Each structure stands twice: as structure tokens, then as C-alpha cells.
């Protein structure tokens, strides 16, 4: 083996490169630390490393050499962890999208003989090999690399990728001896028997939220199979992301769903794995949930501790799209499956209409809604966009009776799927369902000539009315924000005195016109705002105290200083 292809050689080159890359020492925690901890690094004398070329070119060469070494049999955890970091960093420095794709393809080719799998490093990250589909909780794709290291301790600043924080914080991957026992309980029903293993439950709440008559939170026994229809129970069991629930009929265990390998980074919770990706060499599980907060009592599996330790992801943007607010592609797909699996087959009017639909029709409708509601262009990229949707309806002569029933039942499916019920979202949702279904009826008539090559429509909040733009009548009274009034001889400042007068909900309610937290916007509209304040028209839930209105008027008189 050449010097450059030995562990000591990689370490020497990484140390030299770490000095030359800017800013800081980007290789220290993710590359140098795991390599330096390997026995091979200490056993071999570290060679003197000299490098020619730019630091970014050397980084790419180092990533390729590390990948070649990692692809050999018997690669150690430290080498795999370092390789993951090098692949990520080298791809970050790709010149453009084409160069990025070329680099990923070359690295994938080097380690093509390795199986797709996940391995939990000892007191370290999840080492993910040759996984090609990772999404966030909205169903949006996350860039993958042939070798990845996903954060397991919950402390990484680059989540879901590992940044070496586990070493700094002393993370332990050990199981808690007092954890819930790994034991399968059997709950027999008239038609369906439910098999439940509380030991691997991630407490996602999908079963209790959707079928509370069967899965009874806080009651014993937890499962009451007689509390629901067999199809509802099977649907709830299959939705369980942890693998804690299974079902059996007549003594035969029901089959697992057949899905492509996928990793979902759930919101404020675990990694949800599906598609049978082997874990630490065990390929017996089709789906399971892996701890992401670092506090599970049953590592590597999630035990629901993320709820108790306050593990959270960054919040939605101040102005979420309908796609984000709905819960993304998983929520929309859940809704369309409920609609086509539950409501359509038992409806005399709709069942014949959809009798010959393709098996992936629920996924197609969910992708269309996702794109329409401001999400990724899944329908355009996967199914052909607007022209394909038009072709799907052409010549079908849909009737108003069909349309009305479709709109009615998709609303019920949205309720069952747990989509948000706030008036703002439901107004926008119902508005699109009405508009879109009526367009579909129109385009399906004989002789219809819909305009060709149009983009997928983009739906938005009705009149810019977003959740949070008003005070709910059911919300508890909020404490009044303490406003600091300036002394009589103290200049009035926008940042110190005026901006705090406007609450976040005030800002959201006026975002369609201007930004109440922007000095320039408020200055431009100051006189109009003052008129509305004095007239009691702003804010919408009650007039300001007189001293606050006087303060705003004084700020205008003093020239609206920042």
C-alpha cells in the first residue's frame, strides 16, 4: 500500500490540508480526530506529507483516496467517519451542480460494491453507506453522498450531518439498563390480532392520534382490537414508523409494506428508516426509528425521549407555505391514501370512477398538491407536470355530482390524516379543492381545449391570511409585553421604543402590505399607521393605550429616528 493510501498517510495529508484550508480548522473534529484515534495511525510512522495544488483540489484528492481505502474489506469506524466528512466537504467545493453530480457519481463508483446499510459507530454517529434517498420531515430531498455520518448525539451544528460534537460532549451509545423491556405483547381481536412491542416504540403518537378507540393512551391494556374496524387497525399499524406494531389474521403475521429504501429526518424527532435498510448488519426490519436527540433509553432506537429533553429543529419560516403548514409530502400522502384506500372503495359514486387507477395514484395526487401548495416540483419532475395532469382528465366527462363528492370526501380524509384545522389553512385548502376540481370537470368535457404547456398552479393563503395573524378566541389571554417608555428628554428610537410596540401577530397581519418591524417601511407609512391607531382600526384585537399612541406620534414628530 502506498503512503498516500495508508491511514497514517491520510492523517498526515489531512493535518497539512487542515492548516491550509480557511477559515478555521475544518478537518480537526470530523477527519483528523477519528483517523488519529485508529490503532493503525499509531502503529505506522506518520510520513512527511507534501502537497501540490490548491487546497480545494487537494481536498478532492484526499476524499477520493479515503473512499478507496474505505471501500476495502474491514474498514474501521474511524476511517468511515472521516471518509464521510471528506466526501461532504469535497462536494461542497464543487464548482457547480454538474461538477457536484460528477463528484458524487465518481465516489459512488469507487464504493459501488458496498451494500446499502446503516451502522451505529461506538459512541459516535450513524454511518450511512450508499443510501440515495434522505428527506426532511416535509418530504423534501436532502443531498446525499455515498458515505455519510448522521448526527446521533443531538448536538451537531450541521444536523443531520455529524460535526464531531459527540466526542466533545462525551456521548454514549449505551442502552439504559432500566429501559422498557424488548418484549412483544399479543392483543387478540375478533378479526385482527395486534402485536405490540413497547420496548422499541418511539411514541410518535400516530396510532393514538388516528385511532384512539384501539390505541388508548394512558389505559391498560394499551391495545383494544375490538375498538375499530380491521381495515382501520391495519392502516394504523402500517403507519407505525418504529416497527413496534404488527398485526396478524388467523394466526398469520401480516406482510410489511414494500417500499424503496429511505431515511426521513422527522421533525423534532428520530430518523425514520423504511425499505429494509440493514442496521448493524441486521436486515430483518423493514422499518425502524433511530434516536436523533442522543437521550434515548434504548439506543440506537428512539424511545421518545426527544419530547422530554426539548429536542427541536429550527422552526418554520415566518411566512410558511401551505405545503409546510400542511406537514409536507408525508401528511399529504397520508391524506390521499386515506381518501383512496378508505373513502373511495365504499362510495358507490366514486368507486367505479377510480376502479382502474394506477397503484401509485395516491402518491401522484399528493405530489401534485405538494407542488401546488409551494413545495418541491415533484409532480413536474416525476410525472410530467401540467400537461400530464390535463391528459389524465381529458375525455372523462366528469360531472358536478362526482366533483362535489370528491371535494366532500377529500376534506374528511384531511381530517382523518391530521392536517391542520385552523381556519386560515382550511380556507386555502378548501379554496384550492373547489377551484382545482371545477377546472378538472371543465377540462374533462368533450371538445375542451385547455391551454397547453401551462405551469402547475401555485396556491397561496387566502387574502394573505396566515395562521398567527389573529388572536384565536380560544387562546388563553397573553401577558402584555412590557414596553419601555422613554423619559421626556430621551430621544425616541425605532429599535428601542417603536418596534416593540408591534407584536409578531401584528406584523403577520400586515405583511401583505409592509413590514411593521422594518424602520424604512414604518417610516414610509407612519402617518397612515397613526391614523389607524387613533381610529381604533389597528390592531384588530383592541386599541393601543393612549400613551403608546402618543409615543408613536412623538416618534414621527422627532423625525422617525432609527
Coordinates of C-alpha atoms in Angstrom, one line a residue:
X1 CA 0.0 0.0 0.0
X2 CA 1.3 3.5 -0.9
X3 CA 1.9 6.1 1.7
X4 CA -1.0 8.1 0.4
X5 CA -3.3 5.2 0.8
X6 CA -2.4 4.3 4.4
X7 CA -4.2 5.5 7.5
X8 CA -1.0 7.4 8.5
X9 CA -0.7 8.9 5.1
X10 CA -4.3 10.1 5.1
X11 CA -3.8 11.6 8.5
X12 CA -0.6 13.4 7.5
X13 CA -2.2 14.9 4.5
X14 CA -5.3 15.9 6.4
X15 CA -3.2 17.7 9.0
X16 CA -1.4 19.6 6.4
X17 CA -4.5 20.4 4.5
X18 CA -6.3 21.5 7.7
X19 CA -3.7 24.2 8.1
X20 CA -4.2 25.5 4.5
X21 CA -8.0 25.4 4.3
X22 CA -9.8 28.5 5.5
X23 CA -11.5 29.5 7.7
X24 CA -10.5 27.8 10.9
X25 CA -9.6 24.1 11.0
X26 CA -12.5 22.4 9.2
X27 CA -10.9 18.9 9.3
X28 CA -9.9 18.8 13.0
X29 CA -13.0 17.3 14.5
X30 CA -14.5 15.3 11.7
X31 CA -11.4 13.9 9.9
X32 CA -8.3 14.2 12.0
X33 CA -9.8 13.2 15.3
X34 CA -11.3 9.9 14.1
X35 CA -8.2 9.0 12.0
X36 CA -5.8 9.8 14.8
X37 CA -7.7 7.5 17.2
X38 CA -7.2 4.5 15.0
X39 CA -4.5 1.9 16.1
X40 CA -3.1 2.0 12.5
X41 CA -2.3 5.6 12.9
X42 CA -0.1 5.0 16.0
X43 CA 1.4 1.7 14.7
X44 CA 2.7 3.3 11.4
X45 CA 5.2 6.2 11.4
X46 CA 3.5 9.2 10.0
X47 CA 5.2 10.0 6.7
X48 CA 6.2 13.5 5.8
X49 CA 3.5 14.9 3.5
X50 CA 4.0 17.4 0.8
X51 CA 1.2 18.5 -1.4
X52 CA 1.0 20.4 -4.7
X53 CA -2.1 22.2 -6.0
X54 CA -4.8 24.3 -4.4
X55 CA -6.3 23.3 -1.1
X56 CA -9.6 22.5 -2.7
X57 CA -8.0 20.3 -5.3
X58 CA -6.1 18.5 -2.6
X59 CA -9.3 18.1 -0.6
X60 CA -10.9 16.3 -3.5
X61 CA -7.9 14.0 -4.0
X62 CA -7.9 13.2 -0.3
X63 CA -11.6 12.4 -0.4
X64 CA -11.1 10.0 -3.3
X65 CA -8.2 8.3 -1.7
X66 CA -10.1 7.9 1.6
X67 CA -13.0 6.5 -0.3
X68 CA -10.7 3.9 -2.0
X69 CA -9.4 2.9 1.4
X70 CA -12.8 2.8 2.9
X71 CA -14.1 0.6 0.1
X72 CA -11.6 -2.2 1.0
X73 CA -12.8 -5.0 3.3
X74 CA -12.5 -4.4 7.0
X75 CA -12.8 -0.6 7.0
X76 CA -12.9 0.7 10.6
X77 CA -15.4 3.1 12.0
X78 CA -12.9 5.9 12.3
X79 CA -11.9 5.6 8.7
X80 CA -15.6 5.5 7.6
X81 CA -16.4 8.6 9.7
X82 CA -13.5 10.5 8.3
X83 CA -14.4 9.5 4.8
X84 CA -18.0 10.7 5.2
X85 CA -16.7 14.1 6.3
X86 CA -14.2 14.3 3.4
X87 CA -16.8 13.4 0.8
X88 CA -19.2 16.1 2.2
X89 CA -16.5 18.8 2.3
X90 CA -15.1 18.0 -1.1
X91 CA -18.6 18.1 -2.7
X92 CA -19.3 21.5 -1.0
X93 CA -16.4 22.9 -3.0
X94 CA -17.7 21.6 -6.4
X95 CA -17.9 24.5 -8.9
X96 CA -21.5 23.9 -9.9
X97 CA -24.3 21.4 -10.0
X98 CA -22.8 19.4 -12.8
X99 CA -19.5 19.2 -11.0
X100 CA -21.2 18.1 -7.8
X101 CA -23.1 15.4 -9.7
X102 CA -19.9 14.2 -11.3
X103 CA -18.1 14.0 -8.0
X104 CA -20.9 12.1 -6.3
X105 CA -21.0 9.7 -9.2
X106 CA -17.3 9.1 -9.1
X107 CA -17.3 8.5 -5.3
X108 CA -20.3 6.2 -5.7
X109 CA -18.5 4.2 -8.3
X110 CA -15.5 3.7 -6.0
X111 CA -17.6 2.2 -3.3
X112 CA -20.2 0.6 -5.5
X113 CA -19.6 -2.9 -4.2
X114 CA -20.6 -1.9 -0.7
X115 CA -24.1 -2.7 0.4
X116 CA -26.6 -0.1 1.5
X117 CA -26.6 -0.1 5.2
X118 CA -26.6 1.9 8.5
X119 CA -24.0 1.2 11.2
X120 CA -24.0 2.9 14.6
X121 CA -20.4 3.8 15.5
X122 CA -19.4 3.2 19.1
X123 CA -20.4 6.4 20.9
X124 CA -20.4 8.1 17.6
X125 CA -22.6 8.9 14.5
X126 CA -24.7 6.7 12.3
X127 CA -22.5 5.6 9.4
X128 CA -24.8 5.5 6.3
X129 CA -23.4 3.7 3.3
X130 CA -24.8 4.1 -0.3
X131 CA -28.2 5.4 0.8
X132 CA -29.6 7.5 -2.0
X133 CA -32.9 8.9 -0.6
X134 CA -32.9 11.0 2.5
X135 CA -35.7 13.6 3.1
X136 CA -36.6 16.1 5.8
X137 CA -40.0 15.8 7.6
X138 CA -41.7 17.7 4.8
X139 CA -40.6 15.1 2.2
X140 CA -38.1 17.4 0.6
X141 CA -34.9 15.7 -0.5
X142 CA -31.7 16.2 1.4
X143 CA -28.4 16.0 -0.6
X144 CA -26.9 12.6 -0.1
X145 CA -23.3 11.4 -0.5
X146 CA -22.1 7.8 -1.0
X147 CA -20.7 7.8 2.6
X148 CA -22.4 9.8 5.2
X149 CA -22.2 10.3 9.0
X150 CA -25.5 11.4 10.6
X151 CA -25.6 13.1 13.9
X152 CA -26.6 10.8 16.8
X153 CA -25.8 12.9 19.8
X154 CA -28.2 15.7 19.0
X155 CA -25.5 18.4 19.4
X156 CA -24.2 18.8 15.8
X157 CA -24.4 22.3 14.4
X158 CA -24.8 20.8 10.9
X159 CA -27.7 18.4 11.5
X160 CA -28.5 16.0 10.2
X161 CA -24.8 15.6 9.4
X162 CA -22.3 14.9 12.2
X163 CA -19.8 17.6 13.1
X164 CA -17.9 15.7 15.7
X165 CA -19.8 17.1 18.7
X166 CA -20.3 13.6 20.2
X167 CA -16.6 13.5 21.0
X168 CA -16.6 16.9 22.7
X169 CA -19.8 16.1 24.7
X170 CA -18.9 12.6 25.8
X171 CA -21.8 10.9 24.0
X172 CA -22.5 7.3 25.0
X173 CA -24.4 4.9 22.7
X174 CA -25.1 2.5 25.6
X175 CA -28.6 1.4 26.4
X176 CA -30.2 2.3 29.7
X177 CA -30.5 -0.8 31.9
X178 CA -33.9 0.4 33.2
X179 CA -35.4 0.8 29.7
X180 CA -38.7 -0.7 28.8
X181 CA -38.2 -4.4 28.1
X182 CA -37.9 -5.6 24.5
X183 CA -41.0 -7.9 24.6
X184 CA -43.8 -8.5 22.2
X185 CA -47.3 -8.5 23.6
X186 CA -50.3 -10.1 21.8
X187 CA -53.7 -8.5 21.8
X188 CA -56.3 -10.7 20.2
X189 CA -59.3 -9.3 18.5
X190 CA -62.3 -10.8 16.6
X191 CA -60.8 -10.1 13.2
X192 CA -57.3 -8.8 13.8
X193 CA -54.7 -9.6 16.4
X194 CA -52.3 -6.7 17.2
X195 CA -48.7 -7.4 18.2
X196 CA -47.1 -4.7 20.2
X197 CA -43.5 -4.2 21.4
X198 CA -43.4 -1.3 23.8
X199 CA -39.6 -1.7 24.0
X200 CA -39.0 -0.3 20.6
X201 CA -41.9 2.2 20.5
X202 CA -40.8 5.7 19.5
X203 CA -44.0 7.3 20.9
X204 CA -44.7 9.1 17.7
X205 CA -48.4 9.2 18.6
X206 CA -49.6 8.3 15.1
X207 CA -51.6 5.3 16.3
X208 CA -53.2 7.1 19.3
X209 CA -53.9 10.2 17.3
X210 CA -55.7 8.4 14.5
X211 CA -57.4 5.5 16.1
X212 CA -57.7 6.3 19.8
X213 CA -60.5 3.8 20.3
X214 CA -58.0 1.0 19.7
X215 CA -54.7 2.5 20.8
X216 CA -55.6 4.0 24.2
X217 CA -53.1 6.4 25.6
X218 CA -52.8 6.1 29.4
X219 CA -55.0 3.0 29.6
X220 CA -54.4 -0.7 30.2
X221 CA -54.3 -2.7 28.1
X222 CA -52.9 -0.2 25.6
X223 CA -54.4 -2.0 22.7
X224 CA -58.1 -2.8 22.4
X225 CA -58.5 -4.5 18.9
X226 CA -62.3 -4.6 19.2
X227 CA -62.4 -0.8 19.2
X228 CA -62.1 -0.4 15.5
X229 CA -62.6 -1.9 12.1
X230 CA -60.0 -4.3 10.8
X231 CA -59.0 -2.0 7.9
X232 CA -58.6 0.9 10.2
X233 CA -56.4 -1.1 12.6
X234 CA -54.2 -2.5 9.7
X235 CA -53.8 1.1 8.3
X236 CA -52.8 2.4 11.8
X237 CA -50.3 -0.5 12.3
X238 CA -48.7 0.1 8.9
X239 CA -48.3 3.7 9.7
X240 CA -46.2 2.9 12.8
X241 CA -42.7 4.2 12.0
X242 CA -40.9 2.4 14.8
X243 CA -41.8 -1.2 14.0
X244 CA -43.4 -1.6 17.4
X245 CA -46.8 -2.6 15.9
X246 CA -47.6 -5.5 13.7
X247 CA -50.8 -7.4 13.0
X248 CA -51.9 -11.0 12.4
X249 CA -55.0 -12.5 10.9
X250 CA -55.9 -16.1 11.6
X251 CA -52.5 -16.6 13.2
X252 CA -50.5 -15.4 10.2
X253 CA -48.5 -12.2 10.6
X254 CA -49.4 -9.5 8.1
X255 CA -46.7 -8.6 5.5
X256 CA -44.6 -5.5 5.8
X257 CA -45.2 -2.8 3.2
X258 CA -42.9 -2.9 0.2
X259 CA -41.1 0.4 -0.1
X260 CA -37.9 1.8 -1.5
X261 CA -35.0 2.4 1.0
X262 CA -35.5 5.8 2.6
X263 CA -34.4 7.8 5.6
X264 CA -36.7 10.5 6.9
X265 CA -35.4 13.1 9.3
X266 CA -38.6 13.6 11.2
X267 CA -39.5 17.0 12.8
X268 CA -38.1 17.3 16.3
X269 CA -37.7 13.5 16.5
X270 CA -35.9 10.4 15.2
X271 CA -34.6 9.2 11.9
X272 CA -37.4 7.1 10.4
X273 CA -36.0 4.3 8.3
X274 CA -38.1 2.3 5.8
X275 CA -37.4 0.0 2.9
X276 CA -35.4 -2.6 4.8
X277 CA -32.1 -0.9 5.1
X278 CA -29.9 -3.2 7.3
X279 CA -28.9 -1.9 10.7
X280 CA -25.6 -3.1 12.0
X281 CA -25.8 -6.0 9.6
X282 CA -29.4 -7.0 10.6
X283 CA -31.7 -6.9 7.6
X284 CA -34.8 -8.3 9.4
X285 CA -36.6 -4.9 9.9
X286 CA -38.5 -3.2 7.1
X287 CA -38.8 0.0 9.2
X288 CA -37.5 1.4 12.5
X289 CA -36.8 4.7 14.2
X290 CA -33.3 5.7 15.3
X291 CA -32.6 8.2 18.1
X292 CA -31.5 11.6 17.0
X293 CA -31.6 13.5 20.2
X294 CA -28.9 11.5 22.0
X295 CA -31.0 10.7 25.0
X296 CA -32.9 7.5 24.1
X297 CA -33.0 4.8 26.8
X298 CA -33.0 2.2 24.1
X299 CA -30.2 3.3 21.8
X300 CA -29.9 3.1 18.9
X301 CA -33.7 3.0 18.7
X302 CA -35.8 6.0 19.6
X303 CA -37.7 5.7 22.9
X304 CA -39.5 9.1 22.8
X305 CA -37.0 10.9 25.0
X306 CA -36.8 13.8 22.5
X307 CA -40.2 15.0 23.9
X308 CA -38.8 15.3 27.4
X309 CA -35.4 16.8 26.7
X310 CA -36.8 19.6 24.5
X311 CA -35.1 18.5 21.3
X312 CA -36.3 20.7 18.5
X313 CA -35.4 21.6 14.9
X314 CA -35.4 25.1 13.6
X315 CA -38.9 26.5 13.4
X316 CA -40.8 27.1 10.1
X317 CA -40.1 30.4 8.4
X318 CA -42.1 33.4 9.4
X319 CA -44.2 33.0 6.3
X320 CA -44.7 29.2 5.8
X321 CA -46.1 27.9 2.5
X322 CA -49.3 25.9 2.6
X323 CA -47.0 22.9 1.9
X324 CA -45.0 23.5 5.0
X325 CA -48.0 24.3 7.2
X326 CA -49.9 21.1 6.0
X327 CA -47.0 18.9 7.1
X328 CA -45.3 18.4 3.8
X329 CA -45.4 15.4 1.5
X330 CA -45.8 12.8 4.3
X331 CA -49.0 14.5 5.5
X332 CA -50.4 15.0 2.0
X333 CA -49.6 11.4 1.1
X334 CA -51.2 10.2 4.3
X335 CA -54.4 12.1 3.3
X336 CA -54.5 10.8 -0.2
X337 CA -54.0 7.2 0.9
X338 CA -56.9 7.5 3.4
X339 CA -59.0 9.0 0.7
X340 CA -58.3 6.3 -1.9
X341 CA -58.0 3.4 0.5
X342 CA -60.9 4.2 2.8
X343 CA -63.4 6.5 1.3
X344 CA -63.4 5.8 -2.4
X345 CA -63.9 2.0 -2.2
X346 CA -67.0 2.3 -0.1
X347 CA -68.6 5.1 -2.1
X348 CA -71.0 4.0 -4.8
X349 CA -70.4 7.1 -6.9
X350 CA -66.6 7.3 -6.8
X351 CA -65.6 3.7 -6.6
X352 CA -66.4 2.9 -10.3
X353 CA -64.6 6.1 -11.4
X354 CA -61.3 5.1 -9.7
X355 CA -61.6 1.4 -10.3
X356 CA -58.8 1.3 -12.7
X357 CA -56.5 3.9 -11.2
X358 CA -52.8 3.1 -11.1
X359 CA -51.4 1.7 -7.8
X360 CA -49.4 4.9 -7.2
X361 CA -52.3 7.2 -7.8
X362 CA -52.4 8.4 -4.2
X363 CA -48.7 9.3 -4.5
X364 CA -49.4 11.2 -7.7
X365 CA -52.2 13.3 -6.2
X366 CA -50.0 14.0 -3.2
X367 CA -47.2 15.2 -5.4
X368 CA -49.5 17.5 -7.4
X369 CA -50.9 19.0 -4.2
X370 CA -47.3 19.4 -2.8
X371 CA -46.2 21.3 -5.8
X372 CA -49.4 23.4 -6.0
X373 CA -49.0 24.3 -2.3
X374 CA -45.5 25.6 -2.7
X375 CA -43.4 22.5 -2.1
X376 CA -40.8 20.8 -4.4
X377 CA -41.7 20.3 -8.1
X378 CA -42.3 16.6 -7.6
X379 CA -45.2 16.2 -10.0
X380 CA -43.4 18.1 -12.7
X381 CA -40.1 16.1 -12.3
X382 CA -41.7 12.7 -11.8
X383 CA -44.9 12.6 -13.7
X384 CA -44.8 15.2 -16.4
X385 CA -46.3 18.4 -14.9
X386 CA -49.4 20.3 -16.1
X387 CA -49.7 18.6 -19.5
X388 CA -49.8 15.2 -17.9
X389 CA -52.5 16.2 -15.4
X390 CA -54.6 17.6 -18.3
X391 CA -54.2 14.3 -20.2
X392 CA -55.3 12.4 -17.1
X393 CA -58.7 14.2 -17.2
X394 CA -59.2 14.6 -20.9
X395 CA -62.3 12.9 -22.3
X396 CA -63.6 11.6 -18.9
X397 CA -66.7 13.8 -18.9
X398 CA -66.6 14.3 -15.2
X399 CA -69.9 15.5 -13.6
X400 CA -70.6 18.1 -10.9
X401 CA -72.0 15.3 -8.8
X402 CA -68.7 13.4 -8.9
X403 CA -66.8 16.6 -8.3
X404 CA -68.8 17.6 -5.3
X405 CA -68.5 14.1 -3.7
X406 CA -64.7 14.2 -4.3
X407 CA -64.4 17.5 -2.7
X408 CA -66.5 16.4 0.3
X409 CA -64.6 13.2 0.9
X410 CA -61.1 14.7 0.5
X411 CA -62.0 17.1 3.3
X412 CA -62.9 14.2 5.5
X413 CA -59.6 12.5 4.6
X414 CA -57.8 15.7 5.6
X415 CA -59.4 15.5 9.0
X416 CA -58.5 11.8 9.4
X417 CA -54.9 12.5 8.3
X418 CA -54.5 15.2 10.9
X419 CA -54.0 18.1 8.6
X420 CA -54.2 21.5 10.3
X421 CA -57.7 22.6 11.2
X422 CA -57.1 26.3 11.7
X423 CA -59.4 28.5 9.6
X424 CA -56.6 30.1 7.6
X425 CA -55.3 26.8 6.3
X426 CA -58.7 25.2 5.7
X427 CA -59.9 28.2 3.8
X428 CA -56.9 28.0 1.5
X429 CA -57.2 24.2 1.3
X430 CA -60.9 24.2 0.5
X431 CA -60.4 27.1 -1.9
X432 CA -58.0 25.1 -4.0
X433 CA -60.1 21.9 -3.8
X434 CA -63.1 23.8 -5.1
X435 CA -61.1 25.6 -7.8
X436 CA -59.0 22.7 -8.9
X437 CA -61.9 20.2 -9.0
X438 CA -64.0 22.6 -11.1
X439 CA -61.1 23.1 -13.5
X440 CA -60.8 19.3 -13.8
X441 CA -64.5 19.0 -14.7
X442 CA -64.2 21.7 -17.3
X443 CA -61.1 20.2 -18.9
X444 CA -62.7 16.7 -19.0
X445 CA -65.6 17.7 -21.2
X446 CA -65.8 16.6 -24.9
X447 CA -64.3 19.3 -27.1
X448 CA -62.5 21.0 -24.2
X449 CA -59.3 22.8 -25.3
X450 CA -57.3 23.7 -22.2
X451 CA -54.3 25.9 -22.8
X452 CA -51.2 23.8 -23.3
X453 CA -47.9 23.8 -21.5
X454 CA -49.0 25.8 -18.5
X455 CA -47.1 25.6 -15.2
X456 CA -48.5 23.7 -12.3
X457 CA -50.7 26.3 -10.5
X458 CA -49.3 27.9 -7.3
X459 CA -51.8 28.3 -4.5
X460 CA -51.4 30.6 -1.5
X461 CA -53.0 31.9 1.6
X462 CA -56.5 33.4 1.1
X463 CA -56.0 37.2 1.1
X464 CA -52.7 36.6 2.8
X465 CA -54.5 35.5 5.9
X466 CA -51.9 33.2 7.6
X467 CA -52.0 31.3 10.9
X468 CA -51.0 33.6 13.7
X469 CA -52.2 36.8 12.0
X470 CA -55.1 37.0 14.5
X471 CA -55.8 36.1 18.1
X472 CA -57.9 33.0 18.4
X473 CA -61.0 33.3 20.5
X474 CA -59.9 30.0 22.2
X475 CA -56.4 31.2 23.1
X476 CA -55.6 32.0 26.7
X477 CA -55.0 35.6 27.4
X478 CA -51.4 36.6 26.8
X479 CA -49.4 38.7 29.1
X480 CA -49.0 42.3 27.8
X481 CA -45.5 42.8 26.5
X482 CA -43.6 45.3 28.7
X483 CA -43.0 48.4 26.7
X484 CA -40.2 50.8 27.9
X485 CA -41.4 54.4 27.5
X486 CA -38.6 56.9 27.1
X487 CA -38.0 59.7 29.5
X488 CA -39.3 63.1 28.5
X489 CA -35.8 64.3 27.5
X490 CA -34.8 60.9 25.9
X491 CA -34.9 60.6 22.1
X492 CA -37.5 58.1 20.8
X493 CA -35.8 55.3 18.8
X494 CA -37.4 52.9 16.5
X495 CA -35.4 49.9 17.7
X496 CA -35.7 50.6 21.4
X497 CA -39.2 52.1 21.6
X498 CA -41.3 51.7 18.5
X499 CA -40.7 48.2 17.1
X500 CA -41.5 46.6 20.5
X501 CA -45.0 48.2 20.2
X502 CA -45.8 45.8 17.3
X503 CA -46.3 42.2 18.2
X504 CA -45.4 39.3 15.9
X505 CA -49.1 38.8 15.1
X506 CA -49.4 42.5 14.2
X507 CA -46.5 42.1 11.8
X508 CA -48.0 38.9 10.2
X509 CA -51.4 40.6 9.8
X510 CA -49.9 43.5 7.9
X511 CA -47.2 41.5 6.0
X512 CA -49.3 41.7 2.8
X513 CA -48.7 45.5 2.7
X514 CA -45.4 46.2 4.6
X515 CA -43.2 45.0 7.5
X516 CA -44.0 46.5 10.9
X517 CA -40.6 45.5 12.1
X518 CA -38.8 47.4 9.3
X519 CA -37.8 51.0 10.1
X520 CA -38.0 52.1 6.5
X521 CA -41.4 50.5 5.9
X522 CA -42.9 52.0 9.1
X523 CA -41.4 55.4 8.3
X524 CA -42.9 55.4 4.9
X525 CA -46.4 54.6 6.2
X526 CA -46.1 56.3 9.6
X527 CA -48.9 58.8 9.0
X528 CA -51.4 56.2 7.8
X529 CA -50.5 53.9 10.7
X530 CA -51.0 56.7 13.2
X531 CA -54.5 57.5 11.7
X532 CA -55.5 53.8 12.1
X533 CA -54.1 53.7 15.6
X534 CA -56.1 56.8 16.6
X535 CA -59.2 55.5 14.9
X536 CA -59.0 52.2 16.7
X537 CA -58.7 50.2 13.5
X538 CA -55.3 48.9 14.3
X539 CA -54.5 46.4 15.8
X540 CA -57.6 44.3 15.1
X541 CA -58.0 42.9 18.6
X542 CA -58.2 46.1 20.5
X543 CA -56.9 49.7 20.6
X544 CA -53.5 50.7 21.9
X545 CA -53.2 52.5 25.3
X546 CA -53.2 56.3 24.8
X547 CA -49.5 56.5 26.0
X548 CA -48.4 54.1 23.2
X549 CA -50.2 56.1 20.6
X550 CA -48.7 59.3 21.9
X551 CA -45.3 57.7 21.8
X552 CA -45.7 56.8 18.1
X553 CA -46.8 60.3 17.3
X554 CA -43.8 61.7 19.2
X555 CA -41.5 59.4 17.2
X556 CA -43.0 60.9 14.0
X557 CA -42.6 64.4 15.3
X558 CA -38.9 63.8 16.1
X559 CA -38.2 62.7 12.5
X560 CA -38.7 58.9 12.8
X561 CA -35.1 58.1 14.0
X562 CA -33.9 54.6 13.8

